[in-house]
Amino acid sequence: MAKDSEPAGQTTFVTRGLTKVYGEGPAAVHALRGVDLEIPKGEIVVLLGPSGSGKSTLLNIIGGLDRATEGDAFFEDQNLSQMSDRELTLYRRDHVGFVFQFYNLMPSLTARENVELVTEIAEDPMDVEKALHLVGLGKRMDHFPAQMSGGEQQRVAIARAIAKNPTVLFCDEPTGALDSTTGRAVLHVINDVNRELGATVMIVTHAAATAQMAHRVINFADGAIRSVEVNDHRVSPDEIEW
Amino acid sequence: MGALNHKLLRDLWRIKGQAGAIALVVAVGVLLLVMMSGMISSLDETRRTYYERYRLADVFAPVVRAPEKMLERLAAIPGVDAVEGRIQGGALVEIAGQDMPVRAQIVSLPPWREPRLNGVYLADGRMPQAGRTEEVLLLRSFAKAHGLTLGDHLSATMHGSRRDFRIVGIAQAPEFLFTIAPGEFVPDDARFAVIWMNQDALEAAYDLKGAFNEALLKLERGAQVEPVLAAADALLDRYGGLGSYALEDQLSNRFLSEEIKGLRTTSSVVPPIFMAVAAFLLYIVVSRMVQSEREQIGLIKAFGYTDWEVSLHYIKLVVAIALFGAALGCAGGVWSGRLLAGVYQAVYHFPFLVFRVEPSSFVSGVAVSVLAAMAGGLLVLRQVFALTPAVAMRPPAPADYSRSGALNARLKRWLDQPSRMVLRRVVRNPGRVFGAVLGIAAGMGLSSAQLTVMSGFDDTLDQTFDVIDRSDVAVTFFEQMPDKTAFALQHLPGVIEVEPTRSVSAVLRHGTESYRGGITGLMPGARLSRAVDADHADIPMPDAGIVLAKALADILKVGPGDQIMVEVLEGRRPVLEVPVARIADTLLGAPAFMKLDVLNRELNEPGRITGAYLRVDAQAYPALFAALKDVPSVAGVSRKSDSRAAMKKLMDSGAGTMRFIMAAIAGIITFGIVYNTARISFGEQARDLASLRVMGFTQGEAAFILLGELAIVVFLAIPLGVAIGYGLSFLVAAGFSTDLYQISTDFKPDTYGLAGGAVVAAAILSGWLVKRDIEKVDLVATLKTRE
Ligand SMILES: Nc1ncnc2c1ncn2[C@@H]1O[C@H](COP(=O)(O)OP(=O)(O)O)[C@@H](O)[C@H]1O
Ligand SMILES: [Mg+2]
């Protein structure tokens, strides 16, 4: 149905009239009100907006965790809206890395094993140790989550997300639970991942300063895009002013 | 504390599924407790009332022929309150349409008055009128078994002469709750009749004018029975006293006592298991609740609530669940107890039922469930106390698995990450895994033990009626006969083989132990009815000494080589001192065996027999039975297949019903624990599972982590369940085994296979139910929250 509207070229995501309504009747919440969006390949895109504006909802839909009520979302040339649950699972398995505000590590596995959990099922994973070195945890690979700080746990989560060599990396409030120094280190890692692996990165945040490291900034309000800015003066995460 | 109480109600509502399941386990435990103790006390009470209302004697003193004036002498024995003399004897009854004559006991009714002792309950019709010698009362259970009613005619052969009778009343009596033909072991409504008739009719038939052949004695309250027995024996000795015995040894009463004893054993073993399971489940659920509410607990403590106030909150929760379950169990127990007591009333032929639940069983039901719940709850309190506000308010640290890392080095090589997750969870919570394993094993053990005992009954039947007894028909004579009587049977239609036998009644003694039973004399090389050892090999009869059934050896506390005293109650009534030669593996009754001619020599009655076992061509049964009716010496004929069917019926009703219910309930409980284990594991890991799904694990792969733990638990539980079941089966079998019958407790792979298979099926079903929940998990919502 949507083949003709499919965009060509170096675009990772395209959405057309993406709508999400939670609930029904008078209690219905319109989390997304017709979002049209294009995300070029290999960019870092930061989604800014007040709490409750629908950022996570958008991320979850294009990440294959949730379904739109209406509209289409394309990953490369595949329409996510028409995939079965099983196809969505495979999409996540092969292409998507997620990082959440609350790490969501397996407490029963060490850092190394948490990463291995993903490399065991991925098509073309990177070396586990390399992934952990990338996030600066080369020395703490055999520690359990309970033995690590919040920042370290978040870095394991990033290592776990990138170890499969994802096409896209979704980070929903990745620094939300961290102090500014640790947060900056985590952003640094995300920046490196983008540069070295060429993965498209989408970061959801309500901390406006994060936008300084993005190629592209999308301002979100009330379930719709207010503006899209291309950032010509990218700043390394180390230099971000908080 | 108003706000906390609101929280309590909401919490209860939130966990209503699980709380309901636990309350149900508590309820089942209490239900069984109340039901069984209600049944036991109802049976006890009904029996007591019945015995009292119909003035059942405390002592029975059979005698050959004693003049009526002896009754006054008996009444003068210190401790004796009332005395009645009566005439009773054996007869053969002809019933239309029945190919075999049926044995009967005829009991006299005194003229013009009610019996002073051993009254009858008239269920229908009227008492025979004085002087009407053809009018009789018939035992209700027998009448029912043969469809006989008021006005029907019977013909009975008493002492060789045949007479016709008319049924004018249908009666029940406390001394005939179970009826067993002399020389048989199995009570059977259909194959033994009890007939009451006027005393004068009997006096004539048995030639006992002005005499009695059974004295009944009622004792004063609190009187000792032993001295009365001795005094009665002394008085009746010269009239051919056959040894007086107490109510305790009266056969019908013994059967009832043994059944009640079996129920008691079960009721003391089973409900506690359910209570322990309930305590364990409560502990798990509340402990999880405390874990997930740690922030709230910290907050409440920060407001200034004390540890105790917070703890009290959780204790109230636990007690509320327990009380709810207990209330449900009490109500259900009364209801099902009444229902089952009704079943027992019919099985035991009580004319009425006094249903009574001791208030103490409610009290103990509630107390036990609250205590069990508290035991579960108290363990949780430790966790509440340990939580300081500061710790509780910090974001939750991931569960610490660092101590479970030791397994790593060896496991790493061959375990993928999901398997490691499963294993580490098990290693980290050994107590809980052990609890679940124990719970499932206990449930499985309980059901397999009940199944083992059920099939043990069948083994008892097989061994008794196929292995030990290879005859088809047993014939009993009225009195001892010359052995040529048996060989005359050889010429009757269809008879293939005849094996004579003699049985005499006797009291066996060893030290202070004694048993009133009999001695069976066997032919050398007996083939049809035998004594066998544990390997089913024939035990040859020794020239000196006696062979005892295992149950009898246990009662007398003797083994091979020990000397026992045998007081024969017949003939010249010798007292023998004989060594125990061997122990026989007999499961029905508690017989003692001797070589036939050795027994006869001791009695000084050579060549005498009292019956014979026959092997018969099945085609010839009708002709054979017709012919046997015309042999005057024959007092009774019993077909082995009938005995077997009667035994089977007896074992299936009453206690058999109970066992079946137990096995079923145990099965349900086992399923409950298996399902709960799966649910809890799911509840705890929902977040991990969602993370796995986000990473691209399929539902099946995610389910593996959940169900892997369940699989390990089940895998560990099954062998333990077999062990528990094996142990319990001995306990339960011992509780039901008596000198009346014993239950074989051989290891039965099939019953354990069945119980284990049921556990696996429960695990698969639970896994499937929980897997459906995995499919329903809202990935986004689960990950957004902080636990
Ligand atoms: N599962 C849900 N059910 C109902 N409403 C929801 C649900 N998830 C999000 N919402 C609502 O949708 C809106 C957008 O939520 P979200 O995408 O999480 O916002 P953001 O990430 O920008 O803070 C909010 O109003 C929120 O309350
Ligand atoms: Mg959000």
PDB file of N, CA, C and O in Angstrom, chain A residues 84-135:
ATOM      1  N   SER A  84       4.264  -8.074  11.465  1.00  0.00           N
ATOM      2  CA  SER A  84       3.690  -8.913  12.524  1.00  0.00           C
ATOM      3  C   SER A  84       4.557  -8.758  13.777  1.00  0.00           C
ATOM      4  O   SER A  84       5.664  -8.222  13.715  1.00  0.00           O
ATOM      5  N   ASP A  85       4.048  -9.276  14.892  1.00  0.00           N
ATOM      6  CA  ASP A  85       4.833  -9.204  16.131  1.00  0.00           C
ATOM      7  C   ASP A  85       6.188  -9.884  15.960  1.00  0.00           C
ATOM      8  O   ASP A  85       7.208  -9.420  16.446  1.00  0.00           O
ATOM      9  N   ARG A  86       6.149 -10.984  15.249  1.00  0.00           N
ATOM     10  CA  ARG A  86       7.386 -11.739  15.084  1.00  0.00           C
ATOM     11  C   ARG A  86       8.380 -10.948  14.232  1.00  0.00           C
ATOM     12  O   ARG A  86       9.578 -10.919  14.530  1.00  0.00           O
ATOM     13  N   GLU A  87       7.862 -10.287  13.187  1.00  0.00           N
ATOM     14  CA  GLU A  87       8.752  -9.480  12.345  1.00  0.00           C
ATOM     15  C   GLU A  87       9.330  -8.307  13.130  1.00  0.00           C
ATOM     16  O   GLU A  87      10.488  -7.946  12.966  1.00  0.00           O
ATOM     17  N   LEU A  88       8.505  -7.745  14.006  1.00  0.00           N
ATOM     18  CA  LEU A  88       9.006  -6.643  14.830  1.00  0.00           C
ATOM     19  C   LEU A  88      10.117  -7.146  15.756  1.00  0.00           C
ATOM     20  O   LEU A  88      11.124  -6.469  15.960  1.00  0.00           O
ATOM     21  N   THR A  89       9.924  -8.334  16.301  1.00  0.00           N
ATOM     22  CA  THR A  89      10.964  -8.915  17.164  1.00  0.00           C
ATOM     23  C   THR A  89      12.270  -9.057  16.387  1.00  0.00           C
ATOM     24  O   THR A  89      13.349  -8.706  16.871  1.00  0.00           O
ATOM     25  N   LEU A  90      12.165  -9.588  15.175  1.00  0.00           N
ATOM     26  CA  LEU A  90      13.373  -9.774  14.369  1.00  0.00           C
ATOM     27  C   LEU A  90      13.999  -8.434  13.991  1.00  0.00           C
ATOM     28  O   LEU A  90      15.220  -8.298  13.930  1.00  0.00           O
ATOM     29  N   TYR A  91      13.142  -7.447  13.739  1.00  0.00           N
ATOM     30  CA  TYR A  91      13.641  -6.098  13.431  1.00  0.00           C
ATOM     31  C   TYR A  91      14.468  -5.591  14.609  1.00  0.00           C
ATOM     32  O   TYR A  91      15.595  -5.126  14.446  1.00  0.00           O
ATOM     33  N   ARG A  92      13.916  -5.736  15.825  1.00  0.00           N
ATOM     34  CA  ARG A  92      14.664  -5.281  17.001  1.00  0.00           C
ATOM     35  C   ARG A  92      15.952  -6.072  17.169  1.00  0.00           C
ATOM     36  O   ARG A  92      17.012  -5.534  17.459  1.00  0.00           O
ATOM     37  N   ARG A  93      15.849  -7.360  16.958  1.00  0.00           N
ATOM     38  CA  ARG A  93      17.000  -8.235  17.167  1.00  0.00           C
ATOM     39  C   ARG A  93      18.142  -7.863  16.220  1.00  0.00           C
ATOM     40  O   ARG A  93      19.305  -7.836  16.623  1.00  0.00           O
ATOM     41  N   ASP A  94      17.803  -7.568  14.962  1.00  0.00           N
ATOM     42  CA  ASP A  94      18.855  -7.378  13.962  1.00  0.00           C
ATOM     43  C   ASP A  94      19.328  -5.939  13.829  1.00  0.00           C
ATOM     44  O   ASP A  94      20.452  -5.687  13.404  1.00  0.00           O
ATOM     45  N   HIS A  95      18.459  -4.967  14.125  1.00  0.00           N
ATOM     46  CA  HIS A  95      18.821  -3.598  13.774  1.00  0.00           C
ATOM     47  C   HIS A  95      18.855  -2.602  14.919  1.00  0.00           C
ATOM     48  O   HIS A  95      19.465  -1.554  14.787  1.00  0.00           O
ATOM     49  N   VAL A  96      18.155  -2.885  16.017  1.00  0.00           N
ATOM     50  CA  VAL A  96      17.910  -1.825  16.983  1.00  0.00           C
ATOM     51  C   VAL A  96      18.663  -2.043  18.288  1.00  0.00           C
ATOM     52  O   VAL A  96      18.714  -3.159  18.805  1.00  0.00           O
ATOM     53  N   GLY A  97      19.257  -0.966  18.801  1.00  0.00           N
ATOM     54  CA  GLY A  97      19.795  -0.991  20.162  1.00  0.00           C
ATOM     55  C   GLY A  97      19.021   0.002  20.997  1.00  0.00           C
ATOM     56  O   GLY A  97      18.704   1.098  20.534  1.00  0.00           O
ATOM     57  N   PHE A  98      18.690  -0.395  22.236  1.00  0.00           N
ATOM     58  CA  PHE A  98      17.953   0.496  23.121  1.00  0.00           C
ATOM     59  C   PHE A  98      18.767   0.823  24.373  1.00  0.00           C
ATOM     60  O   PHE A  98      19.411  -0.055  24.941  1.00  0.00           O
ATOM     61  N   VAL A  99      18.683   2.076  24.800  1.00  0.00           N
ATOM     62  CA  VAL A  99      19.225   2.442  26.107  1.00  0.00           C
ATOM     63  C   VAL A  99      18.128   3.210  26.835  1.00  0.00           C
ATOM     64  O   VAL A  99      17.553   4.142  26.279  1.00  0.00           O
ATOM     65  N   PHE A 100      17.809   2.741  28.062  1.00  0.00           N
ATOM     66  CA  PHE A 100      16.730   3.389  28.818  1.00  0.00           C
ATOM     67  C   PHE A 100      17.277   4.152  30.013  1.00  0.00           C
ATOM     68  O   PHE A 100      18.420   3.966  30.416  1.00  0.00           O
ATOM     69  N   GLN A 101      16.388   4.970  30.568  1.00  0.00           N
ATOM     70  CA  GLN A 101      16.791   5.736  31.745  1.00  0.00           C
ATOM     71  C   GLN A 101      17.208   4.807  32.893  1.00  0.00           C
ATOM     72  O   GLN A 101      18.158   5.064  33.596  1.00  0.00           O
ATOM     73  N   PHE A 102      16.455   3.693  33.051  1.00  0.00           N
ATOM     74  CA  PHE A 102      16.775   2.778  34.156  1.00  0.00           C
ATOM     75  C   PHE A 102      17.437   1.513  33.638  1.00  0.00           C
ATOM     76  O   PHE A 102      16.930   0.416  33.779  1.00  0.00           O
ATOM     77  N   TYR A 103      18.548   1.665  33.031  1.00  0.00           N
ATOM     78  CA  TYR A 103      19.486   0.615  32.586  1.00  0.00           C
ATOM     79  C   TYR A 103      18.880  -0.725  32.187  1.00  0.00           C
ATOM     80  O   TYR A 103      19.204  -1.283  31.154  1.00  0.00           O
ATOM     81  N   ASN A 104      18.023  -1.307  33.057  1.00  0.00           N
ATOM     82  CA  ASN A 104      17.431  -2.602  32.735  1.00  0.00           C
ATOM     83  C   ASN A 104      18.445  -3.679  32.405  1.00  0.00           C
ATOM     84  O   ASN A 104      18.302  -4.416  31.438  1.00  0.00           O
ATOM     85  N   LEU A 105      19.456  -3.780  33.263  1.00  0.00           N
ATOM     86  CA  LEU A 105      20.405  -4.885  33.092  1.00  0.00           C
ATOM     87  C   LEU A 105      19.833  -6.130  33.773  1.00  0.00           C
ATOM     88  O   LEU A 105      18.977  -6.019  34.639  1.00  0.00           O
ATOM     89  N   MET A 106      20.350  -7.293  33.366  1.00  0.00           N
ATOM     90  CA  MET A 106      19.963  -8.525  34.054  1.00  0.00           C
ATOM     91  C   MET A 106      20.816  -8.624  35.317  1.00  0.00           C
ATOM     92  O   MET A 106      22.044  -8.782  35.223  1.00  0.00           O
ATOM     93  N   PRO A 107      20.199  -8.565  36.478  1.00  0.00           N
ATOM     94  CA  PRO A 107      21.009  -8.576  37.704  1.00  0.00           C
ATOM     95  C   PRO A 107      21.780  -9.885  37.887  1.00  0.00           C
ATOM     96  O   PRO A 107      22.791  -9.916  38.573  1.00  0.00           O
ATOM     97  N   SER A 108      21.306 -10.938  37.228  1.00  0.00           N
ATOM     98  CA  SER A 108      21.952 -12.234  37.453  1.00  0.00           C
ATOM     99  C   SER A 108      23.119 -12.476  36.500  1.00  0.00           C
ATOM    100  O   SER A 108      23.725 -13.537  36.539  1.00  0.00           O
ATOM    101  N   LEU A 109      23.413 -11.513  35.647  1.00  0.00           N
ATOM    102  CA  LEU A 109      24.528 -11.710  34.716  1.00  0.00           C
ATOM    103  C   LEU A 109      25.587 -10.626  34.939  1.00  0.00           C
ATOM    104  O   LEU A 109      25.256  -9.489  35.271  1.00  0.00           O
ATOM    105  N   THR A 110      26.861 -10.980  34.726  1.00  0.00           N
ATOM    106  CA  THR A 110      27.932  -9.992  34.831  1.00  0.00           C
ATOM    107  C   THR A 110      27.866  -9.043  33.640  1.00  0.00           C
ATOM    108  O   THR A 110      27.095  -9.267  32.692  1.00  0.00           O
ATOM    109  N   ALA A 111      28.671  -7.989  33.694  1.00  0.00           N
ATOM    110  CA  ALA A 111      28.701  -7.020  32.602  1.00  0.00           C
ATOM    111  C   ALA A 111      28.960  -7.740  31.275  1.00  0.00           C
ATOM    112  O   ALA A 111      28.234  -7.571  30.295  1.00  0.00           O
ATOM    113  N   ARG A 112      29.971  -8.578  31.292  1.00  0.00           N
ATOM    114  CA  ARG A 112      30.329  -9.293  30.069  1.00  0.00           C
ATOM    115  C   ARG A 112      29.152 -10.154  29.596  1.00  0.00           C
ATOM    116  O   ARG A 112      28.791 -10.170  28.425  1.00  0.00           O
ATOM    117  N   GLU A 113      28.534 -10.833  30.556  1.00  0.00           N
ATOM    118  CA  GLU A 113      27.452 -11.738  30.172  1.00  0.00           C
ATOM    119  C   GLU A 113      26.216 -10.988  29.696  1.00  0.00           C
ATOM    120  O   GLU A 113      25.496 -11.452  28.813  1.00  0.00           O
ATOM    121  N   ASN A 114      25.985  -9.807  30.290  1.00  0.00           N
ATOM    122  CA  ASN A 114      24.868  -9.005  29.809  1.00  0.00           C
ATOM    123  C   ASN A 114      25.052  -8.664  28.336  1.00  0.00           C
ATOM    124  O   ASN A 114      24.097  -8.661  27.570  1.00  0.00           O
ATOM    125  N   VAL A 115      26.306  -8.410  27.958  1.00  0.00           N
ATOM    126  CA  VAL A 115      26.573  -8.091  26.551  1.00  0.00           C
ATOM    127  C   VAL A 115      26.472  -9.356  25.700  1.00  0.00           C
ATOM    128  O   VAL A 115      25.881  -9.356  24.619  1.00  0.00           O
ATOM    129  N   GLU A 116      27.015 -10.432  26.238  1.00  0.00           N
ATOM    130  CA  GLU A 116      26.957 -11.696  25.499  1.00  0.00           C
ATOM    131  C   GLU A 116      25.518 -12.130  25.219  1.00  0.00           C
ATOM    132  O   GLU A 116      25.228 -12.780  24.219  1.00  0.00           O
ATOM    133  N   LEU A 117      24.638 -11.766  26.166  1.00  0.00           N
ATOM    134  CA  LEU A 117      23.228 -12.089  25.997  1.00  0.00           C
ATOM    135  C   LEU A 117      22.751 -11.653  24.618  1.00  0.00           C
ATOM    136  O   LEU A 117      21.957 -12.327  23.960  1.00  0.00           O
ATOM    137  N   VAL A 118      23.253 -10.492  24.172  1.00  0.00           N
ATOM    138  CA  VAL A 118      22.836  -9.951  22.885  1.00  0.00           C
ATOM    139  C   VAL A 118      23.668 -10.530  21.747  1.00  0.00           C
ATOM    140  O   VAL A 118      23.133 -10.896  20.695  1.00  0.00           O
ATOM    141  N   THR A 119      24.973 -10.670  21.967  1.00  0.00           N
ATOM    142  CA  THR A 119      25.809 -11.128  20.846  1.00  0.00           C
ATOM    143  C   THR A 119      25.470 -12.565  20.477  1.00  0.00           C
ATOM    144  O   THR A 119      25.654 -12.980  19.343  1.00  0.00           O
ATOM    145  N   GLU A 120      24.945 -13.312  21.444  1.00  0.00           N
ATOM    146  CA  GLU A 120      24.596 -14.707  21.151  1.00  0.00           C
ATOM    147  C   GLU A 120      23.473 -14.824  20.140  1.00  0.00           C
ATOM    148  O   GLU A 120      23.358 -15.839  19.457  1.00  0.00           O
ATOM    149  N   ILE A 121      22.613 -13.809  20.068  1.00  0.00           N
ATOM    150  CA  ILE A 121      21.506 -13.935  19.125  1.00  0.00           C
ATOM    151  C   ILE A 121      21.632 -12.985  17.941  1.00  0.00           C
ATOM    152  O   ILE A 121      20.788 -13.002  17.043  1.00  0.00           O
ATOM    153  N   ALA A 122      22.690 -12.146  17.914  1.00  0.00           N
ATOM    154  CA  ALA A 122      22.783 -11.166  16.833  1.00  0.00           C
ATOM    155  C   ALA A 122      23.404 -11.797  15.585  1.00  0.00           C
ATOM    156  O   ALA A 122      24.108 -12.796  15.663  1.00  0.00           O
ATOM    157  N   GLU A 123      23.105 -11.177  14.423  1.00  0.00           N
ATOM    158  CA  GLU A 123      23.598 -11.717  13.146  1.00  0.00           C
ATOM    159  C   GLU A 123      25.091 -11.477  12.979  1.00  0.00           C
ATOM    160  O   GLU A 123      25.835 -12.351  12.582  1.00  0.00           O
ATOM    161  N   ASP A 124      25.500 -10.235  13.285  1.00  0.00           N
ATOM    162  CA  ASP A 124      26.879  -9.847  12.987  1.00  0.00           C
ATOM    163  C   ASP A 124      27.405  -9.016  14.152  1.00  0.00           C
ATOM    164  O   ASP A 124      27.618  -7.820  14.036  1.00  0.00           O
ATOM    165  N   PRO A 125      27.574  -9.647  15.329  1.00  0.00           N
ATOM    166  CA  PRO A 125      27.918  -8.870  16.505  1.00  0.00           C
ATOM    167  C   PRO A 125      29.386  -8.465  16.516  1.00  0.00           C
ATOM    168  O   PRO A 125      30.208  -9.052  15.810  1.00  0.00           O
ATOM    169  N   MET A 126      29.703  -7.468  17.322  1.00  0.00           N
ATOM    170  CA  MET A 126      31.110  -7.124  17.502  1.00  0.00           C
ATOM    171  C   MET A 126      31.643  -7.928  18.686  1.00  0.00           C
ATOM    172  O   MET A 126      30.892  -8.591  19.409  1.00  0.00           O
ATOM    173  N   ASP A 127      32.963  -7.876  18.845  1.00  0.00           N
ATOM    174  CA  ASP A 127      33.574  -8.591  19.953  1.00  0.00           C
ATOM    175  C   ASP A 127      33.086  -8.004  21.277  1.00  0.00           C
ATOM    176  O   ASP A 127      33.015  -6.779  21.439  1.00  0.00           O
ATOM    177  N   VAL A 128      32.734  -8.866  22.223  1.00  0.00           N
ATOM    178  CA  VAL A 128      32.169  -8.415  23.490  1.00  0.00           C
ATOM    179  C   VAL A 128      33.139  -7.484  24.214  1.00  0.00           C
ATOM    180  O   VAL A 128      32.763  -6.428  24.728  1.00  0.00           O
ATOM    181  N   GLU A 129      34.400  -7.892  24.238  1.00  0.00           N
ATOM    182  CA  GLU A 129      35.367  -7.080  24.966  1.00  0.00           C
ATOM    183  C   GLU A 129      35.544  -5.723  24.304  1.00  0.00           C
ATOM    184  O   GLU A 129      35.717  -4.712  24.975  1.00  0.00           O
ATOM    185  N   LYS A 130      35.465  -5.723  22.966  1.00  0.00           N
ATOM    186  CA  LYS A 130      35.604  -4.449  22.269  1.00  0.00           C
ATOM    187  C   LYS A 130      34.467  -3.511  22.660  1.00  0.00           C
ATOM    188  O   LYS A 130      34.693  -2.329  22.936  1.00  0.00           O
ATOM    189  N   ALA A 131      33.258  -4.065  22.719  1.00  0.00           N
ATOM    190  CA  ALA A 131      32.111  -3.238  23.087  1.00  0.00           C
ATOM    191  C   ALA A 131      32.308  -2.644  24.482  1.00  0.00           C
ATOM    192  O   ALA A 131      32.042  -1.466  24.716  1.00  0.00           O
ATOM    193  N   LEU A 132      32.804  -3.455  25.397  1.00  0.00           N
ATOM    194  CA  LEU A 132      32.991  -2.962  26.758  1.00  0.00           C
ATOM    195  C   LEU A 132      34.142  -1.961  26.833  1.00  0.00           C
ATOM    196  O   LEU A 132      34.106  -1.000  27.592  1.00  0.00           O
ATOM    197  N   HIS A 133      35.182  -2.182  25.995  1.00  0.00           N
ATOM    198  CA  HIS A 133      36.271  -1.200  25.951  1.00  0.00           C
ATOM    199  C   HIS A 133      35.771   0.123  25.414  1.00  0.00           C
ATOM    200  O   HIS A 133      36.149   1.190  25.893  1.00  0.00           O
ATOM    201  N   LEU A 134      34.900   0.034  24.413  1.00  0.00           N
ATOM    202  CA  LEU A 134      34.344   1.247  23.819  1.00  0.00           C
ATOM    203  C   LEU A 134      33.663   2.128  24.861  1.00  0.00           C
ATOM    204  O   LEU A 134      33.723   3.341  24.805  1.00  0.00           O
ATOM    205  N   VAL A 135      32.994   1.497  25.824  1.00  0.00           N
ATOM    206  CA  VAL A 135      32.304   2.285  26.850  1.00  0.00           C
ATOM    207  C   VAL A 135      33.179   2.485  28.076  1.00  0.00           C
ATOM    208  O   VAL A 135      32.705   2.949  29.121  1.00  0.00           O
TER     209      VAL A 135
END
